[in-house]
């Protein structure tokens, strides 16, 4: 069976989401490490983090907007069910995004007032911690097949209990850990100072272990909480190769960190996170909102799908060279 | 408070907040680029200082614009899922294109802000130009989406479902050109005159300050031409509204009865129950003349529409009066400014001119809020004009008053912080030691 146009657009959504997780996710993770910065090199760690995030976070953030836009353009029914059922967590995510972005910029441009800077730094760091938890919760609720049209069974039943589950919470925790892990691995590549590198390496190793533990917890909870995911990740024929790949990437990233092969660690971490996301997506294919709405059922008319793909292709011609330029200007020079 | 009303208020508040930053995101990059281009030609460090300060200000405002815009893209769905489910496939196109404009804007703003000493001066200026162009482009695309709500096109409606969807025809709707033109001019007029006005105010106390003089000139160079064109563009908009959205035009003018030789109403208090307006000044046949270029022509009044399809007339009428009133003042001040600039007068020497320019500083922003009130409240009770009612689009989620209160509090707080930062970082005169830095002789190289 060859993929349909709708499948292609769904794939584009997945790619945009992947880019968001790999890029903006690490910016969130940077905020987490800002919060947990300890010891004598605390302020220098924070400076490296701010320096790494500063020029790129706004561009990275646009991937989320692309995900939203592609969803409501290409899969309007799925979008409308998601925004109704997840109204509360999504609203909280927005508050987190607003506070984080503004606090970061207020801290950077707040002048010499160090008290004010510390307060904004705290707001930035705390919202960087809370937002990924909620983002993961939202994704976990979708994966669990609990995003449904309201049944009129009451406020709690329609708008709260669907996402207030152990499985969704564990996906939230896993998301946070992944973001922190990505950030720490990237940060080892962002500084030439040995001491700071060692700090970030320790944090990367620690969060890598936490990722592993939380992934196990999530998998166990999926048995009850997200049968479709469980099925896709344990029972289906594609499951074993997938686990092997994720496992290999995870081992490789930790191993590379251990041996201080910074660039290899970064590549492996990216592969690991990408495989986790795609594993989830494959496990619920062809559902977009299991178990009620498939990609085909929720897709917009063909003409819209085609035009949107066309716009994406055209936009990419502008986007990728620009992104390449941005990262070359700000990221290539860090490595010495 | 009903949930529908809370949703409408939350939408209005979020849009009203975002637009302030969006305007600046469109206008400021142009000012910044002009200052930098002048610096490259003149070598005057003052121009460089202006470009740097403005880019710091833009960085703060852009970030708040980006996060409040993100809130909006979710809110379209969170508050109006019925609308987005139907409209998404039809007007997703401009939103997707807007997404790419955001990318280029954010990417090159990053390059611009953090790249002063990492890339060549030419590349740096080019990055600024790209920010300015993509800022304008993102405004254009989102206004096209809004124009579609006012003048829906590109589908046929069969038993309440949308079929024969044509996203390109939807983008080419009959309100798009007028609204895009008017909004783009509005952004430059508002930003340019705001910058000019702020520095005019400071020049009244400190008339010799070279920093403020330069800023005043650049602000006027951008703001004045746009403000001068704005009434013309508004006229084009008004005639388009008369043709395609007659109920909105009738509400703007508080025209309760359809009639020939309709008067132009200035001020006044419309009463929707008695269908009369008290205390207004009527210019006989003025409206007919403006809309159809014929003083005897007929203009459709609100009596041609069922009462349930009326927007809230006093709100729309007041908002329209405010926009047109402020727009006229801005155009007059701009005319004076351009006259003085061409004559080579010393702008800062004329205290009356400075006072008047200072007064125009907030006017563009107020006019834009008022203009959007005309457009959006004037479309009610429809979210898609004559196709879908706002009440049919709203989310089933109850207790929206809490999110309304939460976002209002959050935005008030952010607004105060931003205002304070802008004052402390951008607007106030350079302190003495900063003057030293601006004009400092290069430190002698020690052998
Ligand atoms: C600097 C701001 C500014 C100024 C000086 C004016 N306007 Fe305006 N106006 C806007 C900013 C604006 C706006 C906020 O940008 C709107 C809202 C929607 C739109 O497209 O532009 C708008 C909408 C708008 C509409 C409704 C369009 C619609 O609903 O489709 C009309 C009829 C006018 N304007 C007419 C005028 C006239 C006759 C003006 C004469 C002075 C004027 N405007 C000055
Ligand atoms: C007429 C109305 C609008 C105009 C002119 C406008 C224009 C702009 C501009 C110029 C920016 C760049 C950032 C900035 O300057 O702060 C921006 C940001 C943004 N706007 Fe709006 N906007 C409008 C309404 C909306 C609406 C209704 C939405 C929701 C769908 C929206 C979504 C966004 C988003 C998501 C961003 C962030 C982009 C980023 O991260 O760089 N805007 N807008
Ligand atoms: C940024 C400038 C804008 C401002 C200040 C603004 C203002 C408003 C106001 C005051 C309302 C409430 C109207 C009422 O219910 O009485 C509203 C509603 C709404 N606006 Fe806008 N608007 C802007 C631009 C846009 C754009 C660009 C879009 C879409 C692309 C948009 C989409 C909507 C929607 C979906 C609603 C809710 C449904 C409705 O009340 O009709 N607005 N806006």
CSV table of C-alpha atoms and ligand atoms in Angstrom, one decimal, chain B residues 19 143 146 150 175 178-180 182-187 189-190 227 230-241 245 248-249 252 320 323-328 330-331 363-376, ligand 1:
chain,number,residue,atom,x,y,z
B,19,UNK,CA,-1.6,43.6,17.4
B,143,UNK,CA,-4.8,39.8,7.2
B,146,UNK,CA,-9.1,37.7,8.2
B,150,UNK,CA,-15.4,39.2,6.1
B,175,UNK,CA,-11.7,42.2,0.9
B,178,UNK,CA,-8.2,46.6,0.7
B,179,UNK,CA,-7.5,45.3,4.1
B,180,UNK,CA,-3.9,44.4,3.4
B,182,UNK,CA,-4.8,49.6,4.9
B,183,UNK,CA,-3.2,47.4,7.6
B,184,UNK,CA,0.3,47.6,6.1
B,185,UNK,CA,0.1,51.4,5.8
B,186,UNK,CA,-1.3,51.5,9.3
B,187,UNK,CA,1.7,49.7,10.7
B,189,UNK,CA,2.1,55.1,10.1
B,190,UNK,CA,1.7,54.0,13.7
B,227,UNK,CA,-0.2,58.5,7.5
B,230,UNK,CA,-4.1,56.3,5.0
B,231,UNK,CA,-7.3,58.3,4.4
B,232,UNK,CA,-7.2,57.4,0.7
B,233,UNK,CA,-6.7,53.7,1.5
B,234,UNK,CA,-9.5,54.0,4.1
B,235,UNK,CA,-11.8,55.4,1.4
B,236,UNK,CA,-11.1,52.4,-0.7
B,237,UNK,CA,-11.9,50.1,2.3
B,238,UNK,CA,-15.1,51.9,3.0
B,239,UNK,CA,-16.4,51.6,-0.5
B,240,UNK,CA,-15.5,47.9,-0.5
B,241,UNK,CA,-17.4,47.4,2.8
B,245,UNK,CA,-20.8,44.1,3.9
B,248,UNK,CA,-21.2,46.8,8.7
B,249,UNK,CA,-21.2,50.0,6.8
B,252,UNK,CA,-20.2,52.4,11.1
B,320,UNK,CA,-15.1,54.2,13.4
B,323,UNK,CA,-10.3,55.9,13.8
B,324,UNK,CA,-11.3,58.5,11.2
B,325,UNK,CA,-10.8,61.4,13.7
B,326,UNK,CA,-7.3,60.2,14.7
B,327,UNK,CA,-6.5,59.4,11.1
B,328,UNK,CA,-7.3,62.9,10.0
B,330,UNK,CA,-2.3,62.2,11.9
B,331,UNK,CA,-2.5,63.1,8.2
B,363,UNK,CA,-2.7,57.9,17.9
B,364,UNK,CA,-1.7,55.2,15.3
B,365,UNK,CA,-2.0,52.5,17.9
B,366,UNK,CA,-5.4,53.7,19.1
B,367,UNK,CA,-6.6,54.0,15.5
B,368,UNK,CA,-5.5,50.5,14.8
B,369,UNK,CA,-7.3,49.1,17.8
B,370,UNK,CA,-10.4,51.1,16.8
B,371,UNK,CA,-10.2,50.0,13.2
B,372,UNK,CA,-10.0,46.4,14.2
B,373,UNK,CA,-13.0,46.9,16.4
B,374,UNK,CA,-14.9,48.2,13.4
B,375,UNK,CA,-13.9,45.3,11.3
B,376,UNK,CA,-14.5,42.5,13.9
C,1,LIG,C1,-3.1,53.9,11.7
C,1,LIG,C2,-4.2,53.4,11.7
C,1,LIG,C3,-5.4,53.8,10.9
C,1,LIG,C4,-5.8,55.0,10.4
C,1,LIG,C5,-5.2,56.4,10.5
C,1,LIG,C6,-7.1,54.8,9.7
C,1,LIG,N1,-7.4,53.4,9.8
C,1,LIG,FE1,-9.0,52.5,9.0
C,1,LIG,N2,-8.4,50.7,9.8
C,1,LIG,C7,-7.2,50.5,10.4
C,1,LIG,C8,-6.3,51.4,10.8
C,1,LIG,C9,-6.4,52.8,10.5
C,1,LIG,C10,-7.0,49.0,10.8
C,1,LIG,C11,-6.8,48.8,12.2
C,1,LIG,O1,-5.7,48.6,10.3
C,1,LIG,C12,-8.2,48.4,10.0
C,1,LIG,C13,-8.9,47.2,10.7
C,1,LIG,C14,-9.0,46.1,9.6
C,1,LIG,C15,-8.2,46.6,8.5
C,1,LIG,O2,-8.0,46.0,7.4
C,1,LIG,O3,-7.6,47.8,8.8
C,1,LIG,C16,-9.0,49.5,9.6
C,1,LIG,C17,-10.3,49.3,9.0
C,1,LIG,C18,-11.0,50.2,8.3
C,1,LIG,C19,-12.3,50.0,7.7
C,1,LIG,C20,-13.0,48.6,7.7
C,1,LIG,C21,-12.5,47.7,6.7
C,1,LIG,C22,-13.2,46.3,6.8
C,1,LIG,O4,-13.9,46.0,7.8
C,1,LIG,O5,-13.1,45.5,5.9
C,1,LIG,C23,-12.6,51.2,7.1
C,1,LIG,C24,-13.9,51.4,6.3
C,1,LIG,C25,-11.6,52.1,7.3
C,1,LIG,N3,-10.6,51.5,8.1
C,1,LIG,C26,-11.6,53.4,6.9
C,1,LIG,C27,-10.7,54.4,7.3
C,1,LIG,C28,-10.8,55.8,6.9
C,1,LIG,C29,-11.9,56.4,6.1
C,1,LIG,C30,-9.7,56.5,7.5
C,1,LIG,C31,-9.5,57.9,7.4
C,1,LIG,C32,-8.8,58.6,8.0
C,1,LIG,C33,-9.0,55.5,8.3
C,1,LIG,N4,-9.6,54.2,8.1
C,1,LIG,C34,-7.8,55.7,9.0
